[in-house]
Amino acid sequence: MEQIESLQRLAEQFGRLQGVGKKSAMRMAFATLSLDADAAEEFASAIIEAKQKIHECPICANLTDRELCFVCEDETRDRSLICVVEDVKAVMSIEKVREFRGVYHVLGGTISPINGITPDKIRIPELVVRVGEENVREVIVATNPTPDGEVTAMYIARALKPLGVKVTRLAYGVPVGSDLEYADEVTLGRALEGRQDV
Amino acid sequence: MEQIESLQRLAEQFGRLQGVGKKSAMRMAFATLSLDADAAEEFASAIIEAKQKIHECPICANLTDRELCFVCEDETRDRSLICVVEDVKAVMSIEKVREFRGVYHVLGGTISPINGITPDKIRIPELVVRVGEENVREVIVATNPTPDGEVTAMYIARALKPLGVKVTRLAYGVPVGSDLEYADEVTLGRALEGRQDV
């Protein structure tokens, strides 16, 4: 409703968020109006606060609102095991598993020559320096199983080779709980290749 | 990521909006972090401003950030023709058609005995007063074609009968551009009933 300027402006703001279309933006603007006044204030200040406080961890580029991220500041974490991920969402996913006790290195993207993203535009040089300076035993490359993620993993493996560190990659295979009928051929092929003794 | 408090807080705020689930809320919190600082400020102030300025039009309960809503303040609108709708979104939908030149009456819901919403809990008494006081020629009841919308339309027709005003309802039928194959039987039945000469 173009005629209600402040509603329109609010919808535009929601629409600026990545992945939010015009219709959802208007729906959320309406939903915001249904909040009580205090809740709306809280919402607004949460935005300001998050923007002001959250920054990249100087060690791994994970997000944090303290000095270091919660992984890097945790002294029980194994600093000789680095898991390389594309973005902070991947850190979240892996942390949910509660199995990995090493630290992270967030690349902030993947190599993508078609989009002009060369290895130096993501945090690969920082990774090489980090592995060179610290006593690292193993680097697990957990980039996404996409073509760009693959290329990035290969590049990292090669870049780290001179440093003599072990570089591994997440296992490919059929997802647990899924049905083979629905697995695509590439995944199934990889699952066969990577078959394990039982 | 529970460990980044301000991010978590922001995601919770998004999650409070009706229709926004936990995953979308986190996705939008991340998207908010990707805004530049000015855009985030604008976002926050758009929320505050919309909440402060937007209120119901005293005549029809449409939303507005001025004294009257854009329909009621428009002197070219036909005040003798009132379109009764459930909510402000319906006003938006009908305005998009650019065909209706009358004014609105926003009920703010439908009668729903099961949820304890009796006719006096939505703006039906106000409608009766409005029709009684003003020189109204026709009331178009444009509640949704749902059971509750139907009941509400019936109730309104009966409540307005003593005032001698003409009460009409939106036509039912097959949607334009659709395929009869996909029309449900009830809709098709209504379309047959309401068939028109060509």
mmCIF file of C-alpha atoms in Angstrom, chain A residues 1-7 9-10 13-14 16-20 23 26-28 30-54 62-66 70 88-89 91-92 95-96 98, chain B residues 1-7 9-10 13-14 16-20 23 26-28 30-54 62-66 70 88-89 91-92 95-96 98:
data_model
loop_
_atom_site.group_PDB
_atom_site.id
_atom_site.type_symbol
_atom_site.label_atom_id
_atom_site.label_comp_id
_atom_site.label_asym_id
_atom_site.label_seq_id
_atom_site.Cartn_x
_atom_site.Cartn_y
_atom_site.Cartn_z
ATOM 1 C CA MET A 1 0.000 0.000 0.000
ATOM 2 C CA GLU A 2 2.030 2.868 -1.331
ATOM 3 C CA GLN A 3 -0.246 5.291 0.442
ATOM 4 C CA ILE A 4 1.041 4.438 3.928
ATOM 5 C CA GLU A 5 4.543 5.795 3.650
ATOM 6 C CA SER A 6 6.007 4.492 6.883
ATOM 7 C CA LEU A 7 4.657 0.999 6.237
ATOM 8 C CA ARG A 9 9.455 2.222 4.088
ATOM 9 C CA LEU A 10 9.503 -0.557 6.643
ATOM 10 C CA GLN A 13 13.888 -2.303 4.712
ATOM 11 C CA PHE A 14 12.851 -5.936 5.107
ATOM 12 C CA ARG A 16 16.785 -5.248 1.486
ATOM 13 C CA LEU A 17 17.647 -8.394 3.401
ATOM 14 C CA GLN A 18 19.120 -11.054 1.198
ATOM 15 C CA GLY A 19 16.572 -13.709 0.313
ATOM 16 C CA VAL A 20 13.518 -11.696 1.305
ATOM 17 C CA LYS A 23 5.616 -10.134 -0.657
ATOM 18 C CA MET A 26 5.257 -6.620 3.254
ATOM 19 C CA ARG A 27 4.037 -9.561 5.319
ATOM 20 C CA MET A 28 6.822 -8.973 7.823
ATOM 21 C CA PHE A 30 2.578 -6.058 8.899
ATOM 22 C CA ALA A 31 3.805 -8.560 11.466
ATOM 23 C CA THR A 32 6.024 -5.856 12.930
ATOM 24 C CA LEU A 33 3.009 -3.582 13.357
ATOM 25 C CA SER A 34 1.333 -6.329 15.359
ATOM 26 C CA LEU A 35 4.158 -6.327 17.910
ATOM 27 C CA ASP A 36 3.505 -4.253 20.986
ATOM 28 C CA ALA A 37 5.481 -1.025 21.335
ATOM 29 C CA ASP A 38 8.089 -2.484 23.704
ATOM 30 C CA ALA A 39 8.741 -5.449 21.450
ATOM 31 C CA ALA A 40 9.214 -3.138 18.466
ATOM 32 C CA GLU A 41 11.738 -1.081 20.457
ATOM 33 C CA GLU A 42 13.593 -4.247 21.403
ATOM 34 C CA PHE A 43 13.606 -5.366 17.781
ATOM 35 C CA ALA A 44 15.070 -2.050 16.629
ATOM 36 C CA SER A 45 17.749 -2.012 19.297
ATOM 37 C CA ALA A 46 18.673 -5.646 18.647
ATOM 38 C CA ILE A 47 19.489 -4.642 15.066
ATOM 39 C CA ILE A 48 21.646 -1.718 16.165
ATOM 40 C CA GLU A 49 23.368 -3.744 18.876
ATOM 41 C CA ALA A 50 24.097 -6.711 16.637
ATOM 42 C CA LYS A 51 25.569 -4.449 13.968
ATOM 43 C CA GLN A 52 27.728 -2.598 16.496
ATOM 44 C CA LYS A 53 28.968 -5.537 18.507
ATOM 45 C CA ILE A 54 29.393 -8.379 16.063
ATOM 46 C CA ASN A 62 34.074 -16.646 12.786
ATOM 47 C CA LEU A 63 31.606 -14.040 14.048
ATOM 48 C CA THR A 64 31.723 -12.884 17.652
ATOM 49 C CA ASP A 65 30.575 -10.097 19.914
ATOM 50 C CA ARG A 66 33.540 -10.551 22.267
ATOM 51 C CA PHE A 70 33.635 -18.750 21.355
ATOM 52 C CA VAL A 88 29.917 -18.889 9.564
ATOM 53 C CA LYS A 89 26.762 -20.911 8.881
ATOM 54 C CA VAL A 91 30.569 -23.366 11.711
ATOM 55 C CA MET A 92 27.064 -23.423 13.185
ATOM 56 C CA GLU A 95 29.086 -27.177 16.084
ATOM 57 C CA LYS A 96 25.595 -28.655 16.268
ATOM 58 C CA ARG A 98 29.120 -31.604 19.029
ATOM 59 C CA MET B 1 24.943 -20.118 17.399
ATOM 60 C CA GLU B 2 24.013 -19.553 21.018
ATOM 61 C CA GLN B 3 27.499 -18.326 21.711
ATOM 62 C CA ILE B 4 27.050 -15.021 19.875
ATOM 63 C CA GLU B 5 24.550 -13.408 22.167
ATOM 64 C CA SER B 6 23.686 -10.357 20.117
ATOM 65 C CA LEU B 7 23.164 -12.462 16.993
ATOM 66 C CA ARG B 9 18.969 -11.922 20.331
ATOM 67 C CA LEU B 10 18.464 -10.472 16.866
ATOM 68 C CA GLN B 13 13.405 -10.749 17.430
ATOM 69 C CA PHE B 14 12.870 -11.849 13.848
ATOM 70 C CA ARG B 16 8.747 -13.120 17.073
ATOM 71 C CA LEU B 17 7.205 -11.947 13.823
ATOM 72 C CA GLN B 18 4.163 -13.949 12.872
ATOM 73 C CA GLY B 19 4.950 -16.524 10.196
ATOM 74 C CA VAL B 20 8.723 -16.422 10.646
ATOM 75 C CA LYS B 23 15.591 -21.043 10.547
ATOM 76 C CA MET B 26 18.532 -16.874 11.837
ATOM 77 C CA ARG B 27 18.936 -16.408 8.085
ATOM 78 C CA MET B 28 17.528 -12.896 8.349
ATOM 79 C CA PHE B 30 22.714 -12.984 9.212
ATOM 80 C CA ALA B 31 21.334 -10.937 6.317
ATOM 81 C CA THR B 32 21.006 -7.988 8.684
ATOM 82 C CA LEU B 33 24.669 -8.298 9.611
ATOM 83 C CA SER B 34 25.513 -8.028 5.913
ATOM 84 C CA LEU B 35 23.833 -4.628 5.671
ATOM 85 C CA ASP B 36 26.180 -1.680 5.991
ATOM 86 C CA ALA B 37 25.960 0.346 9.199
ATOM 87 C CA ASP B 38 23.771 3.106 7.693
ATOM 88 C CA ALA B 39 21.303 0.624 6.248
ATOM 89 C CA ALA B 40 21.028 -1.111 9.629
ATOM 90 C CA GLU B 41 20.311 2.238 11.303
ATOM 91 C CA GLU B 42 17.634 2.973 8.710
ATOM 92 C CA PHE B 43 16.108 -0.440 9.283
ATOM 93 C CA ALA B 44 15.929 0.109 13.028
ATOM 94 C CA SER B 45 14.419 3.555 12.706
ATOM 95 C CA ALA B 46 11.881 2.387 10.108
ATOM 96 C CA ILE B 47 10.585 -0.071 12.728
ATOM 97 C CA ILE B 48 10.296 2.602 15.398
ATOM 98 C CA GLU B 49 8.748 5.113 13.014
ATOM 99 C CA ALA B 50 6.200 2.686 11.593
ATOM 100 C CA LYS B 51 5.131 1.643 15.096
ATOM 101 C CA GLN B 52 4.822 5.245 16.269
ATOM 102 C CA LYS B 53 3.074 6.707 13.246
ATOM 103 C CA ILE B 54 0.786 3.994 11.958
ATOM 104 C CA ASN B 62 -7.700 0.880 7.571
ATOM 105 C CA LEU B 63 -4.102 1.632 8.567
ATOM 106 C CA THR B 64 -2.679 5.105 8.078
ATOM 107 C CA ASP B 65 0.155 7.361 9.194
ATOM 108 C CA ARG B 66 -1.919 10.488 8.660
ATOM 109 C CA PHE B 70 -5.783 7.481 2.020
ATOM 110 C CA VAL B 88 -6.014 -4.295 5.806
ATOM 111 C CA LYS B 89 -4.402 -6.766 3.440
ATOM 112 C CA VAL B 91 -7.900 -3.401 1.242
ATOM 113 C CA MET B 92 -4.508 -3.638 -0.449
ATOM 114 C CA GLU B 95 -7.018 -1.325 -4.301
ATOM 115 C CA LYS B 96 -4.608 -3.072 -6.675
ATOM 116 C CA ARG B 98 -8.106 -0.029 -9.363
#
